[in-house]
Amino acid sequence: MSSRASLQDWSFSAVIAGFVAVLVGYTSSAAIVFQAAASAGASGEQIGGWFSMLGLGMGVTSIGLSLYYRTPVVTAWSTPGAALLVTSLPGTSINDAIGVFVFASGLIFLCGVTGLFARLMHYIPQALSAAMLGGILLRFGLEAFTSLQSNLLLAGSMCLVYLLARRFFSRFAVILALCTGLAIAAWQGSIAFHGQSLHFAAPTLITPHFSWATLVGIGVPFFVVTMASQNAPGIATLHASGYRLPVSPLIAVTALLALLLAPFGVFSVCIAAITAAICMGEDVHPDPGKRYTAAVAAGGFYLLAGLMGGSIGTLFTALPAALIHTIAGLALLGTFSGSLYRALSEEKQRDAAVITFLITASGVQLFGVGSAFWGLIGGVITHCILGFPGKTQTQNQGTQR
């Protein structure tokens, strides 16, 4: 396929859609990525470097894949994966965190080149992966409202604006809530840059370290969450919009770039879902074959955001904790409710899903391995025991026949 975009395919609405997609992606989850990097022990300058390389990775893949396939392929970091890292990385060295990134990206790459993606996801019931994600996200939902205790005006105003915007301007709810929080924080004088200037943050190479406890306890759940809650919805979004692309190459290319950039703090590069949908609507272009330009534009804005990585890191370092916790919780509210719905919608898997959710949310650590892994293990064991046909059930089936 040709890799050159025709100038006639471009439109102002496509450029705007690409800008909105990147804006929504950053405003809705950059705070979560910041918390994940801070949980790994990264310094403010290192966090800026992580944002720089993430912007580069997402920009290159969005532009390259969209031009090659002439399809709006938007990539993104794994927001559910970042949420898992926030809850799992505290107490882990930054070198071990980089080891987790390398390990998980390597597994995803193998799934892409071998075609194991669909088959692997088949062995893990959707209800259990959704319940594990719900257990991970519970903390964010709670912190969004416990922030009311520390700063009622800030957190309360953000929640109110979010709800009103959900009613009238759903797509911009998180952006408006963030703007409200920034305005109130500035009015309260709680934004402290401490003389820091806006700048480009050069990425720093961090040597990965591998230990079985972090790879099993964090790496495996991170891999499962990224595949089931980010890549799978991203592929589904493409298919639902009528773009039937080969799945394995998309997974392999994005994972390979993430693997190469992991030592610089790139924890994931995945197929986007929500932000990708912004680039696939009729308002982008009446011709579905020309909507890829919106994704190319998004890639350009990703690259621009990468150049401002130091500014993004500086911004979140200067913001009050109540604002970061509130915007993260609000941004993940839809993901949390969706995960609970998927976890509990299948009656036969409901008990296993509840056990997965509770173990994951408990934060229990066994043998140095985190709760997300044990939640998944507990759910699988419960699913196998309760789902195995018993004597009575077998007899009943025989009688019905």
PDB file of N, CA and C in Angstrom, residues 45-118:
ATOM      1  N   GLU A  45      12.569  14.925  36.543  1.00  0.00           N
ATOM      2  CA  GLU A  45      13.195  14.983  35.226  1.00  0.00           C
ATOM      3  C   GLU A  45      13.019  13.672  34.466  1.00  0.00           C
ATOM      4  N   GLN A  46      13.114  12.554  35.175  1.00  0.00           N
ATOM      5  CA  GLN A  46      12.907  11.259  34.531  1.00  0.00           C
ATOM      6  C   GLN A  46      11.466  11.096  34.053  1.00  0.00           C
ATOM      7  N   ILE A  47      10.517  11.571  34.847  1.00  0.00           N
ATOM      8  CA  ILE A  47       9.107  11.493  34.440  1.00  0.00           C
ATOM      9  C   ILE A  47       8.884  12.288  33.157  1.00  0.00           C
ATOM     10  N   GLY A  48       9.507  13.462  33.067  1.00  0.00           N
ATOM     11  CA  GLY A  48       9.417  14.238  31.844  1.00  0.00           C
ATOM     12  C   GLY A  48       9.986  13.486  30.655  1.00  0.00           C
ATOM     13  N   GLY A  49      11.098  12.779  30.866  1.00  0.00           N
ATOM     14  CA  GLY A  49      11.685  11.967  29.816  1.00  0.00           C
ATOM     15  C   GLY A  49      10.780  10.825  29.394  1.00  0.00           C
ATOM     16  N   TRP A  50      10.085  10.240  30.369  1.00  0.00           N
ATOM     17  CA  TRP A  50       9.129   9.168  30.050  1.00  0.00           C
ATOM     18  C   TRP A  50       8.025   9.699  29.142  1.00  0.00           C
ATOM     19  N   PHE A  51       7.498  10.877  29.472  1.00  0.00           N
ATOM     20  CA  PHE A  51       6.450  11.471  28.647  1.00  0.00           C
ATOM     21  C   PHE A  51       6.979  11.801  27.246  1.00  0.00           C
ATOM     22  N   SER A  52       8.234  12.238  27.165  1.00  0.00           N
ATOM     23  CA  SER A  52       8.822  12.538  25.858  1.00  0.00           C
ATOM     24  C   SER A  52       8.856  11.298  24.977  1.00  0.00           C
ATOM     25  N   MET A  53       9.318  10.187  25.528  1.00  0.00           N
ATOM     26  CA  MET A  53       9.444   8.968  24.744  1.00  0.00           C
ATOM     27  C   MET A  53       8.088   8.333  24.453  1.00  0.00           C
ATOM     28  N   LEU A  54       7.142   8.459  25.376  1.00  0.00           N
ATOM     29  CA  LEU A  54       5.786   7.969  25.108  1.00  0.00           C
ATOM     30  C   LEU A  54       5.171   8.727  23.942  1.00  0.00           C
ATOM     31  N   GLY A  55       5.342  10.046  23.919  1.00  0.00           N
ATOM     32  CA  GLY A  55       4.835  10.830  22.805  1.00  0.00           C
ATOM     33  C   GLY A  55       5.478  10.424  21.492  1.00  0.00           C
ATOM     34  N   LEU A  56       6.791  10.172  21.529  1.00  0.00           N
ATOM     35  CA  LEU A  56       7.490   9.728  20.331  1.00  0.00           C
ATOM     36  C   LEU A  56       6.963   8.376  19.857  1.00  0.00           C
ATOM     37  N   GLY A  57       6.830   7.425  20.770  1.00  0.00           N
ATOM     38  CA  GLY A  57       6.368   6.092  20.400  1.00  0.00           C
ATOM     39  C   GLY A  57       4.965   6.095  19.830  1.00  0.00           C
ATOM     40  N   MET A  58       4.061   6.817  20.483  1.00  0.00           N
ATOM     41  CA  MET A  58       2.684   6.862  19.998  1.00  0.00           C
ATOM     42  C   MET A  58       2.572   7.644  18.698  1.00  0.00           C
ATOM     43  N   GLY A  59       3.395   8.688  18.546  1.00  0.00           N
ATOM     44  CA  GLY A  59       3.366   9.474  17.322  1.00  0.00           C
ATOM     45  C   GLY A  59       3.854   8.687  16.120  1.00  0.00           C
ATOM     46  N   VAL A  60       4.979   7.999  16.277  1.00  0.00           N
ATOM     47  CA  VAL A  60       5.551   7.230  15.169  1.00  0.00           C
ATOM     48  C   VAL A  60       4.610   6.113  14.737  1.00  0.00           C
ATOM     49  N   THR A  61       4.046   5.383  15.692  1.00  0.00           N
ATOM     50  CA  THR A  61       3.164   4.266  15.337  1.00  0.00           C
ATOM     51  C   THR A  61       1.849   4.748  14.747  1.00  0.00           C
ATOM     52  N   SER A  62       1.279   5.816  15.281  1.00  0.00           N
ATOM     53  CA  SER A  62       0.019   6.329  14.730  1.00  0.00           C
ATOM     54  C   SER A  62       0.202   6.792  13.290  1.00  0.00           C
ATOM     55  N   ILE A  63       1.278   7.512  13.032  1.00  0.00           N
ATOM     56  CA  ILE A  63       1.529   7.999  11.674  1.00  0.00           C
ATOM     57  C   ILE A  63       1.875   6.845  10.735  1.00  0.00           C
ATOM     58  N   GLY A  64       2.804   5.992  11.164  1.00  0.00           N
ATOM     59  CA  GLY A  64       3.270   4.910  10.301  1.00  0.00           C
ATOM     60  C   GLY A  64       2.186   3.919   9.945  1.00  0.00           C
ATOM     61  N   LEU A  65       1.449   3.418  10.948  1.00  0.00           N
ATOM     62  CA  LEU A  65       0.414   2.425  10.690  1.00  0.00           C
ATOM     63  C   LEU A  65      -0.757   3.011   9.900  1.00  0.00           C
ATOM     64  N   SER A  66      -1.120   4.253  10.193  1.00  0.00           N
ATOM     65  CA  SER A  66      -2.244   4.885   9.484  1.00  0.00           C
ATOM     66  C   SER A  66      -1.913   5.112   8.015  1.00  0.00           C
ATOM     67  N   LEU A  67      -0.685   5.544   7.725  1.00  0.00           N
ATOM     68  CA  LEU A  67      -0.287   5.753   6.339  1.00  0.00           C
ATOM     69  C   LEU A  67      -0.157   4.424   5.600  1.00  0.00           C
ATOM     70  N   TYR A  68       0.366   3.425   6.255  1.00  0.00           N
ATOM     71  CA  TYR A  68       0.577   2.134   5.586  1.00  0.00           C
ATOM     72  C   TYR A  68      -0.743   1.464   5.225  1.00  0.00           C
ATOM     73  N   TYR A  69      -1.683   1.449   6.189  1.00  0.00           N
ATOM     74  CA  TYR A  69      -2.957   0.769   5.958  1.00  0.00           C
ATOM     75  C   TYR A  69      -4.045   1.692   5.412  1.00  0.00           C
ATOM     76  N   ARG A  70      -3.752   3.013   5.349  1.00  0.00           N
ATOM     77  CA  ARG A  70      -4.785   3.981   4.952  1.00  0.00           C
ATOM     78  C   ARG A  70      -6.043   3.790   5.802  1.00  0.00           C
ATOM     79  N   THR A  71      -5.801   3.634   7.070  1.00  0.00           N
ATOM     80  CA  THR A  71      -6.854   3.380   8.055  1.00  0.00           C
ATOM     81  C   THR A  71      -6.529   4.190   9.308  1.00  0.00           C
ATOM     82  N   PRO A  72      -7.535   4.757   9.982  1.00  0.00           N
ATOM     83  CA  PRO A  72      -7.251   5.525  11.202  1.00  0.00           C
ATOM     84  C   PRO A  72      -6.826   4.630  12.373  1.00  0.00           C
ATOM     85  N   VAL A  73      -5.544   4.336  12.446  1.00  0.00           N
ATOM     86  CA  VAL A  73      -4.989   3.528  13.540  1.00  0.00           C
ATOM     87  C   VAL A  73      -4.325   4.479  14.527  1.00  0.00           C
ATOM     88  N   VAL A  74      -4.958   4.701  15.653  1.00  0.00           N
ATOM     89  CA  VAL A  74      -4.415   5.561  16.706  1.00  0.00           C
ATOM     90  C   VAL A  74      -3.877   4.662  17.810  1.00  0.00           C
ATOM     91  N   THR A  75      -2.689   4.969  18.289  1.00  0.00           N
ATOM     92  CA  THR A  75      -2.118   4.200  19.397  1.00  0.00           C
ATOM     93  C   THR A  75      -2.160   5.032  20.672  1.00  0.00           C
ATOM     94  N   ALA A  76      -1.941   4.372  21.780  1.00  0.00           N
ATOM     95  CA  ALA A  76      -2.021   5.036  23.077  1.00  0.00           C
ATOM     96  C   ALA A  76      -1.249   4.212  24.096  1.00  0.00           C
ATOM     97  N   TRP A  77      -0.973   4.814  25.232  1.00  0.00           N
ATOM     98  CA  TRP A  77      -0.456   4.024  26.346  1.00  0.00           C
ATOM     99  C   TRP A  77      -1.604   3.255  26.977  1.00  0.00           C
ATOM    100  N   SER A  78      -1.295   2.260  27.767  1.00  0.00           N
ATOM    101  CA  SER A  78      -2.332   1.467  28.432  1.00  0.00           C
ATOM    102  C   SER A  78      -2.733   2.148  29.737  1.00  0.00           C
ATOM    103  N   THR A  79      -3.880   2.819  29.721  1.00  0.00           N
ATOM    104  CA  THR A  79      -4.356   3.469  30.951  1.00  0.00           C
ATOM    105  C   THR A  79      -4.661   2.455  32.053  1.00  0.00           C
ATOM    106  N   PRO A  80      -5.366   1.339  31.755  1.00  0.00           N
ATOM    107  CA  PRO A  80      -5.550   0.323  32.805  1.00  0.00           C
ATOM    108  C   PRO A  80      -4.225  -0.238  33.298  1.00  0.00           C
ATOM    109  N   GLY A  81      -3.266  -0.402  32.383  1.00  0.00           N
ATOM    110  CA  GLY A  81      -1.955  -0.879  32.804  1.00  0.00           C
ATOM    111  C   GLY A  81      -1.261   0.112  33.713  1.00  0.00           C
ATOM    112  N   ALA A  82      -1.367   1.399  33.397  1.00  0.00           N
ATOM    113  CA  ALA A  82      -0.772   2.428  34.254  1.00  0.00           C
ATOM    114  C   ALA A  82      -1.418   2.422  35.633  1.00  0.00           C
ATOM    115  N   ALA A  83      -2.732   2.215  35.670  1.00  0.00           N
ATOM    116  CA  ALA A  83      -3.425   2.139  36.958  1.00  0.00           C
ATOM    117  C   ALA A  83      -2.904   0.973  37.798  1.00  0.00           C
ATOM    118  N   LEU A  84      -2.659  -0.153  37.148  1.00  0.00           N
ATOM    119  CA  LEU A  84      -2.093  -1.301  37.871  1.00  0.00           C
ATOM    120  C   LEU A  84      -0.712  -0.969  38.420  1.00  0.00           C
ATOM    121  N   LEU A  85       0.086  -0.262  37.620  1.00  0.00           N
ATOM    122  CA  LEU A  85       1.437   0.082  38.061  1.00  0.00           C
ATOM    123  C   LEU A  85       1.399   1.001  39.281  1.00  0.00           C
ATOM    124  N   VAL A  86       0.430   1.908  39.333  1.00  0.00           N
ATOM    125  CA  VAL A  86       0.325   2.818  40.475  1.00  0.00           C
ATOM    126  C   VAL A  86       0.135   2.033  41.769  1.00  0.00           C
ATOM    127  N   THR A  87      -0.687   1.003  41.711  1.00  0.00           N
ATOM    128  CA  THR A  87      -0.985   0.232  42.916  1.00  0.00           C
ATOM    129  C   THR A  87       0.055  -0.837  43.209  1.00  0.00           C
ATOM    130  N   SER A  88       0.844  -1.233  42.212  1.00  0.00           N
ATOM    131  CA  SER A  88       1.762  -2.367  42.386  1.00  0.00           C
ATOM    132  C   SER A  88       3.224  -1.982  42.536  1.00  0.00           C
ATOM    133  N   LEU A  89       3.629  -0.825  42.003  1.00  0.00           N
ATOM    134  CA  LEU A  89       5.049  -0.490  41.977  1.00  0.00           C
ATOM    135  C   LEU A  89       5.628   0.090  43.267  1.00  0.00           C
ATOM    136  N   PRO A  90       4.823   0.703  44.161  1.00  0.00           N
ATOM    137  CA  PRO A  90       5.433   1.238  45.384  1.00  0.00           C
ATOM    138  C   PRO A  90       6.265   0.184  46.115  1.00  0.00           C
ATOM    139  N   GLY A  91       7.496   0.562  46.472  1.00  0.00           N
ATOM    140  CA  GLY A  91       8.407  -0.372  47.114  1.00  0.00           C
ATOM    141  C   GLY A  91       9.287  -1.110  46.129  1.00  0.00           C
ATOM    142  N   THR A  92       9.041  -0.929  44.836  1.00  0.00           N
ATOM    143  CA  THR A  92       9.833  -1.570  43.788  1.00  0.00           C
ATOM    144  C   THR A  92      10.827  -0.565  43.230  1.00  0.00           C
ATOM    145  N   SER A  93      12.049  -0.990  42.955  1.00  0.00           N
ATOM    146  CA  SER A  93      13.056  -0.089  42.408  1.00  0.00           C
ATOM    147  C   SER A  93      12.715   0.277  40.976  1.00  0.00           C
ATOM    148  N   ILE A  94      13.241   1.401  40.509  1.00  0.00           N
ATOM    149  CA  ILE A  94      12.965   1.838  39.154  1.00  0.00           C
ATOM    150  C   ILE A  94      13.544   0.866  38.131  1.00  0.00           C
ATOM    151  N   ASN A  95      14.650   0.202  38.480  1.00  0.00           N
ATOM    152  CA  ASN A  95      15.227  -0.789  37.566  1.00  0.00           C
ATOM    153  C   ASN A  95      14.327  -2.014  37.431  1.00  0.00           C
ATOM    154  N   ASP A  96      13.709  -2.423  38.546  1.00  0.00           N
ATOM    155  CA  ASP A  96      12.751  -3.530  38.483  1.00  0.00           C
ATOM    156  C   ASP A  96      11.521  -3.137  37.679  1.00  0.00           C
ATOM    157  N   ALA A  97      11.095  -1.868  37.799  1.00  0.00           N
ATOM    158  CA  ALA A  97       9.949  -1.394  37.028  1.00  0.00           C
ATOM    159  C   ALA A  97      10.245  -1.463  35.528  1.00  0.00           C
ATOM    160  N   ILE A  98      11.434  -1.041  35.133  1.00  0.00           N
ATOM    161  CA  ILE A  98      11.819  -1.124  33.719  1.00  0.00           C
ATOM    162  C   ILE A  98      11.860  -2.584  33.278  1.00  0.00           C
ATOM    163  N   GLY A  99      12.320  -3.477  34.164  1.00  0.00           N
ATOM    164  CA  GLY A  99      12.301  -4.901  33.848  1.00  0.00           C
ATOM    165  C   GLY A  99      10.900  -5.410  33.572  1.00  0.00           C
ATOM    166  N   VAL A 100       9.920  -4.919  34.330  1.00  0.00           N
ATOM    167  CA  VAL A 100       8.515  -5.286  34.103  1.00  0.00           C
ATOM    168  C   VAL A 100       8.060  -4.803  32.726  1.00  0.00           C
ATOM    169  N   PHE A 101       8.444  -3.571  32.350  1.00  0.00           N
ATOM    170  CA  PHE A 101       8.047  -3.036  31.049  1.00  0.00           C
ATOM    171  C   PHE A 101       8.606  -3.905  29.921  1.00  0.00           C
ATOM    172  N   VAL A 102       9.893  -4.264  30.036  1.00  0.00           N
ATOM    173  CA  VAL A 102      10.535  -5.085  29.010  1.00  0.00           C
ATOM    174  C   VAL A 102       9.865  -6.451  28.924  1.00  0.00           C
ATOM    175  N   PHE A 103       9.609  -7.057  30.083  1.00  0.00           N
ATOM    176  CA  PHE A 103       9.004  -8.390  30.147  1.00  0.00           C
ATOM    177  C   PHE A 103       7.617  -8.397  29.519  1.00  0.00           C
ATOM    178  N   ALA A 104       6.774  -7.448  29.911  1.00  0.00           N
ATOM    179  CA  ALA A 104       5.396  -7.406  29.400  1.00  0.00           C
ATOM    180  C   ALA A 104       5.363  -7.107  27.909  1.00  0.00           C
ATOM    181  N   SER A 105       6.173  -6.153  27.456  1.00  0.00           N
ATOM    182  CA  SER A 105       6.207  -5.832  26.022  1.00  0.00           C
ATOM    183  C   SER A 105       6.723  -7.010  25.219  1.00  0.00           C
ATOM    184  N   GLY A 106       7.684  -7.756  25.783  1.00  0.00           N
ATOM    185  CA  GLY A 106       8.175  -8.952  25.112  1.00  0.00           C
ATOM    186  C   GLY A 106       7.098 -10.007  24.952  1.00  0.00           C
ATOM    187  N   LEU A 107       6.291 -10.207  25.996  1.00  0.00           N
ATOM    188  CA  LEU A 107       5.192 -11.169  25.911  1.00  0.00           C
ATOM    189  C   LEU A 107       4.156 -10.743  24.867  1.00  0.00           C
ATOM    190  N   ILE A 108       3.843  -9.461  24.860  1.00  0.00           N
ATOM    191  CA  ILE A 108       2.861  -8.965  23.889  1.00  0.00           C
ATOM    192  C   ILE A 108       3.397  -9.122  22.465  1.00  0.00           C
ATOM    193  N   PHE A 109       4.693  -8.853  22.283  1.00  0.00           N
ATOM    194  CA  PHE A 109       5.293  -9.019  20.963  1.00  0.00           C
ATOM    195  C   PHE A 109       5.220 -10.471  20.502  1.00  0.00           C
ATOM    196  N   LEU A 110       5.493 -11.403  21.416  1.00  0.00           N
ATOM    197  CA  LEU A 110       5.395 -12.824  21.067  1.00  0.00           C
ATOM    198  C   LEU A 110       3.965 -13.195  20.680  1.00  0.00           C
ATOM    199  N   CYS A 111       2.995 -12.636  21.388  1.00  0.00           N
ATOM    200  CA  CYS A 111       1.595 -12.897  21.041  1.00  0.00           C
ATOM    201  C   CYS A 111       1.286 -12.386  19.637  1.00  0.00           C
ATOM    202  N   GLY A 112       1.901 -11.244  19.276  1.00  0.00           N
ATOM    203  CA  GLY A 112       1.648 -10.687  17.964  1.00  0.00           C
ATOM    204  C   GLY A 112       2.269 -11.499  16.846  1.00  0.00           C
ATOM    205  N   VAL A 113       3.543 -11.881  16.991  1.00  0.00           N
ATOM    206  CA  VAL A 113       4.231 -12.578  15.895  1.00  0.00           C
ATOM    207  C   VAL A 113       3.786 -14.032  15.771  1.00  0.00           C
ATOM    208  N   THR A 114       3.275 -14.608  16.855  1.00  0.00           N
ATOM    209  CA  THR A 114       2.844 -16.012  16.800  1.00  0.00           C
ATOM    210  C   THR A 114       1.345 -16.173  16.596  1.00  0.00           C
ATOM    211  N   GLY A 115       0.589 -15.063  16.667  1.00  0.00           N
ATOM    212  CA  GLY A 115      -0.857 -15.158  16.506  1.00  0.00           C
ATOM    213  C   GLY A 115      -1.567 -15.739  17.706  1.00  0.00           C
ATOM    214  N   LEU A 116      -0.924 -15.671  18.879  1.00  0.00           N
ATOM    215  CA  LEU A 116      -1.505 -16.275  20.081  1.00  0.00           C
ATOM    216  C   LEU A 116      -2.468 -15.341  20.809  1.00  0.00           C
ATOM    217  N   PHE A 117      -2.609 -14.118  20.315  1.00  0.00           N
ATOM    218  CA  PHE A 117      -3.405 -13.130  21.046  1.00  0.00           C
ATOM    219  C   PHE A 117      -4.823 -13.614  21.321  1.00  0.00           C
ATOM    220  N   ALA A 118      -5.534 -13.984  20.256  1.00  0.00           N
ATOM    221  CA  ALA A 118      -6.935 -14.406  20.422  1.00  0.00           C
ATOM    222  C   ALA A 118      -7.023 -15.683  21.239  1.00  0.00           C
TER     223      ALA A 118
END
